[in-house]
Coordinates of C-alpha atoms in Angstrom, one line a residue:
Chain A
M1 CA 0.0 -0.1 0.0
K2 CA 1.2 3.5 -0.7
V3 CA 1.1 6.2 2.0
D4 CA -1.1 8.6 0.1
D5 CA -3.8 6.0 0.1
L6 CA -3.6 5.2 3.8
L7 CA -3.0 8.4 5.9
K8 CA -5.8 10.4 7.2
F9 CA -5.2 14.1 7.4
D10 CA -7.5 16.1 9.6
A11 CA -10.0 18.8 8.6
N12 CA -7.1 21.3 8.3
G13 CA -4.9 18.8 6.2
L14 CA -2.7 18.0 8.9
I15 CA -1.5 14.9 10.8
V16 CA 0.2 14.9 14.1
A17 CA 3.9 13.7 14.2
V18 CA 5.8 12.6 17.2
V19 CA 9.6 12.9 17.0
Q20 CA 11.5 10.4 19.0
H21 CA 15.2 10.1 19.3
A22 CA 16.3 7.0 17.1
E23 CA 18.6 5.7 19.8
T24 CA 17.5 6.8 23.2
G25 CA 13.7 6.8 22.4
Q26 CA 13.4 10.1 24.1
V27 CA 10.2 12.1 22.8
L28 CA 11.8 15.2 21.5
M29 CA 8.8 17.2 20.1
V30 CA 5.4 16.9 18.6
G31 CA 4.6 18.8 15.5
Y32 CA 2.2 18.7 12.6
M33 CA 2.6 17.9 8.9
N34 CA 0.6 18.4 5.9
Q35 CA 0.9 16.3 2.7
E36 CA 3.7 18.7 1.3
S37 CA 5.8 18.7 4.4
L38 CA 5.7 14.9 4.7
A39 CA 6.6 14.7 1.1
I40 CA 9.8 16.9 1.7
T41 CA 10.5 14.9 4.9
M42 CA 10.5 11.7 2.8
R43 CA 12.5 13.2 0.0
D44 CA 15.2 14.9 2.2
R45 CA 15.0 12.7 5.1
K46 CA 14.9 15.7 7.4
A47 CA 11.8 16.5 9.3
C48 CA 9.7 19.3 7.8
F49 CA 6.5 20.4 9.5
W50 CA 3.6 22.7 9.0
S51 CA 3.9 25.7 11.4
R52 CA 0.2 26.2 12.7
S53 CA 1.4 29.5 14.2
R54 CA 3.0 30.9 11.2
R55 CA 1.0 29.2 8.7
K56 CA 4.0 28.0 6.5
L57 CA 6.1 25.0 6.0
W58 CA 8.9 24.7 8.5
L59 CA 12.0 22.7 8.0
K60 CA 13.1 22.0 11.5
G61 CA 16.6 23.3 11.7
E62 CA 16.4 25.9 8.9
T63 CA 17.2 28.6 11.4
S64 CA 19.1 26.9 14.1
G65 CA 20.9 24.2 12.1
N66 CA 19.5 21.7 14.3
F67 CA 18.0 19.4 11.6
L68 CA 16.3 16.2 12.6
R69 CA 17.6 13.4 10.5
V70 CA 14.9 10.9 9.9
Q71 CA 15.7 7.2 10.1
E72 CA 12.3 5.7 10.3
I73 CA 8.7 6.9 9.7
R74 CA 5.6 4.8 11.3
T75 CA 2.0 5.3 11.2
D76 CA -0.7 3.8 13.6
C77 CA -3.7 1.6 13.2
D78 CA -5.9 4.5 12.5
A79 CA -3.4 6.0 10.1
D80 CA -3.8 9.4 11.7
A81 CA -0.6 9.8 13.6
L82 CA 3.0 9.5 12.8
V83 CA 6.2 8.6 14.7
L84 CA 9.6 9.6 13.3
K85 CA 12.7 8.2 14.7
C86 CA 15.4 10.9 14.2
Y87 CA 18.9 11.7 15.0
P88 CA 18.9 15.3 16.0
D89 CA 21.9 17.6 15.0
G90 CA 21.4 19.5 18.2
P91 CA 18.8 20.5 20.9
T92 CA 15.4 20.0 19.5
C93 CA 13.7 22.7 21.6
H94 CA 14.0 26.4 20.7
T95 CA 14.9 26.9 24.4
N96 CA 18.2 24.7 23.8
E97 CA 16.6 22.0 25.7
T98 CA 17.4 18.4 24.3
S99 CA 13.5 17.8 24.2
C100 CA 10.6 20.1 24.2
F101 CA 9.1 17.9 27.1
Y102 CA 11.2 19.4 29.7
R103 CA 8.3 20.0 32.1
L104 CA 7.0 17.4 34.5
I105 CA 3.4 17.4 35.8
D106 CA 3.0 15.4 39.0
F107 CA -0.1 13.7 40.0
E108 CA -1.2 16.7 42.1
G109 CA -0.9 18.9 39.1
T110 CA 2.2 20.7 40.1
V111 CA 4.5 21.5 37.1
T112 CA 8.2 21.5 37.6
L113 CA 11.2 22.0 35.1
S114 CA 12.8 18.4 34.6
G115 CA 14.9 18.6 31.5
D116 CA 18.6 19.7 30.9
G117 CA 18.2 22.7 33.4
V118 CA 18.4 25.1 30.3
A119 CA 15.0 26.4 30.1
K120 CA 13.6 28.8 32.7
E121 CA 9.9 29.7 33.5
Chain B
M1 CA 2.9 26.4 38.7
K2 CA -0.3 24.4 38.4
V3 CA -1.3 22.4 35.4
D4 CA -4.5 24.0 34.9
D5 CA -2.8 27.5 34.5
L6 CA -0.4 26.1 31.9
L7 CA -2.0 23.6 29.4
K8 CA -3.3 24.9 26.3
F9 CA -6.3 22.8 25.2
D10 CA -7.3 23.3 21.5
A11 CA -10.6 24.7 20.1
N12 CA -12.2 21.5 20.8
G13 CA -10.9 21.3 24.4
L14 CA -8.4 18.7 23.6
I15 CA -4.7 18.1 24.0
V16 CA -2.7 15.5 22.3
A17 CA -1.2 12.7 24.4
V18 CA 1.6 10.4 23.3
V19 CA 1.8 7.3 25.2
Q20 CA 5.4 5.8 25.7
H21 CA 6.3 2.5 27.4
A22 CA 7.9 3.6 30.7
E23 CA 10.9 1.1 30.3
T24 CA 11.5 0.4 26.4
G25 CA 10.5 3.9 25.4
Q26 CA 8.4 2.5 22.5
V27 CA 5.6 4.8 21.4
L28 CA 2.3 2.8 22.2
M29 CA -0.3 5.1 20.9
V30 CA -1.3 8.7 20.5
G31 CA -4.7 9.9 21.9
Y32 CA -6.6 13.0 23.0
M33 CA -7.5 14.2 26.4
N34 CA -9.9 16.9 27.7
Q35 CA -9.6 18.5 31.0
E36 CA -11.6 15.8 32.7
S37 CA -9.9 12.9 31.3
L38 CA -6.6 14.3 32.3
A39 CA -7.8 14.8 35.8
I40 CA -9.1 11.2 35.9
T41 CA -5.8 9.9 34.5
M42 CA -3.9 11.9 37.3
R43 CA -6.2 10.8 40.0
D44 CA -6.4 7.0 39.0
R45 CA -2.9 7.0 37.3
K46 CA -4.4 5.1 34.5
A47 CA -4.7 6.7 31.0
C48 CA -8.1 8.0 30.3
F49 CA -8.7 9.7 27.0
W50 CA -11.4 11.6 25.0
S51 CA -12.7 9.3 22.3
R52 CA -13.2 11.8 19.4
S53 CA -15.0 9.1 17.5
R54 CA -17.4 8.1 20.3
R55 CA -17.4 11.5 21.7
K56 CA -17.1 10.2 25.2
L57 CA -14.6 9.6 27.9
W58 CA -12.5 6.5 27.2
L59 CA -10.6 4.7 30.1
K60 CA -8.1 2.8 28.1
G61 CA -8.6 -0.9 29.1
E62 CA -12.1 -0.5 30.3
T63 CA -13.1 -3.2 27.8
S64 CA -9.9 -5.1 27.1
G65 CA -8.5 -4.9 30.8
N66 CA -5.3 -3.5 29.1
F67 CA -4.9 -0.4 31.2
L68 CA -1.9 1.9 30.8
R69 CA -0.5 2.6 34.3
V70 CA 0.9 6.0 34.2
Q71 CA 4.3 6.6 35.7
E72 CA 5.1 10.1 34.5
I73 CA 3.4 13.0 32.6
R74 CA 5.4 15.7 30.8
T75 CA 4.2 18.6 28.8
D76 CA 6.3 20.6 26.1
C77 CA 7.4 24.1 25.7
D78 CA 4.1 25.2 24.2
A79 CA 2.1 23.3 26.8
D80 CA 0.0 21.9 24.0
A81 CA 1.0 18.2 24.0
L82 CA 1.6 15.5 26.5
V83 CA 3.9 12.6 27.0
L84 CA 2.7 9.9 29.3
K85 CA 5.3 7.2 30.4
C86 CA 3.2 4.2 31.1
Y87 CA 3.4 0.4 32.0
P88 CA 0.8 -1.3 29.8
D89 CA -1.0 -4.3 31.2
G90 CA -1.2 -5.8 27.8
P91 CA -1.1 -4.9 24.1
T92 CA -2.0 -1.4 23.6
C93 CA -3.5 -1.6 20.2
H94 CA -6.9 -2.9 19.6
T95 CA -5.4 -5.3 16.9
N96 CA -3.5 -6.9 19.9
E97 CA -0.1 -5.4 18.6
T98 CA 2.0 -4.2 21.3
S99 CA 1.9 -0.7 19.8
C100 CA -0.5 1.0 17.5
F101 CA 2.4 2.1 15.3
Y102 CA 2.9 -1.3 13.6
R103 CA 3.1 0.3 10.1
L104 CA 6.4 1.3 8.6
I105 CA 6.4 4.0 5.9
D106 CA 9.6 3.8 3.8
F107 CA 11.2 6.9 2.1
E108 CA 9.4 6.0 -1.2
G109 CA 6.0 5.9 0.3
T110 CA 5.5 2.3 0.5
V111 CA 3.6 1.1 3.7
T112 CA 4.5 -2.3 5.3
L113 CA 3.5 -4.1 8.4
S114 CA 6.4 -3.9 11.0
G115 CA 5.2 -4.8 14.4
D116 CA 4.5 -8.2 16.1
G117 CA 2.9 -9.7 13.1
V118 CA -0.5 -9.8 14.7
A119 CA -2.2 -7.1 12.6
K120 CA -3.3 -7.8 9.1
E121 CA -4.2 -5.3 6.5

């Protein structure tokens, strides 16, 4: 089966994409792709997203140089989500944290910083 | 900071939640939570989602018995996505695959099964 016949993009033409470090498994970020950014990702093997805030294609690393080199792309049973296993060229988060998920939420709802100690609130 | 002051739910009142195996790091599924399902998740330490198709709360495992026991909850720099590190009681996917992400997409766009070999197309 071909990917274009399978994937279900949402009403905005987007699909959620989870980026995971290819070796450590750490979830680095979650972004959104449209059909074009996915095609670019597959062609160049660097993760390219659709920026919902800037409403444009966003080649991750185009400014920072911290590209996400894609090793593997997976989709799920519903074909409405992607997982990309990547080797990051540098910190993934714009804060310079390794991962965007540097905030821990405890079971009482308190949020604390729990990353590399780079990001500040 | 408290979680209720930080998280950004979308126009439908939802936030995307990535479920990752607490030990192996395998991404098991992606679901959506509303404020209530997140509160239930935090209270019971079992992942509870909002089913977009059935439009109701969905305690993962309520039918199958395969609960996702939550060890850790994280959010990202934008506070619009969650990662849940969980111990699954059994296969996460309704197909009985360990992970819903049992489909591999190669760089030419061909989709193949690449999980436990349980799911069929």
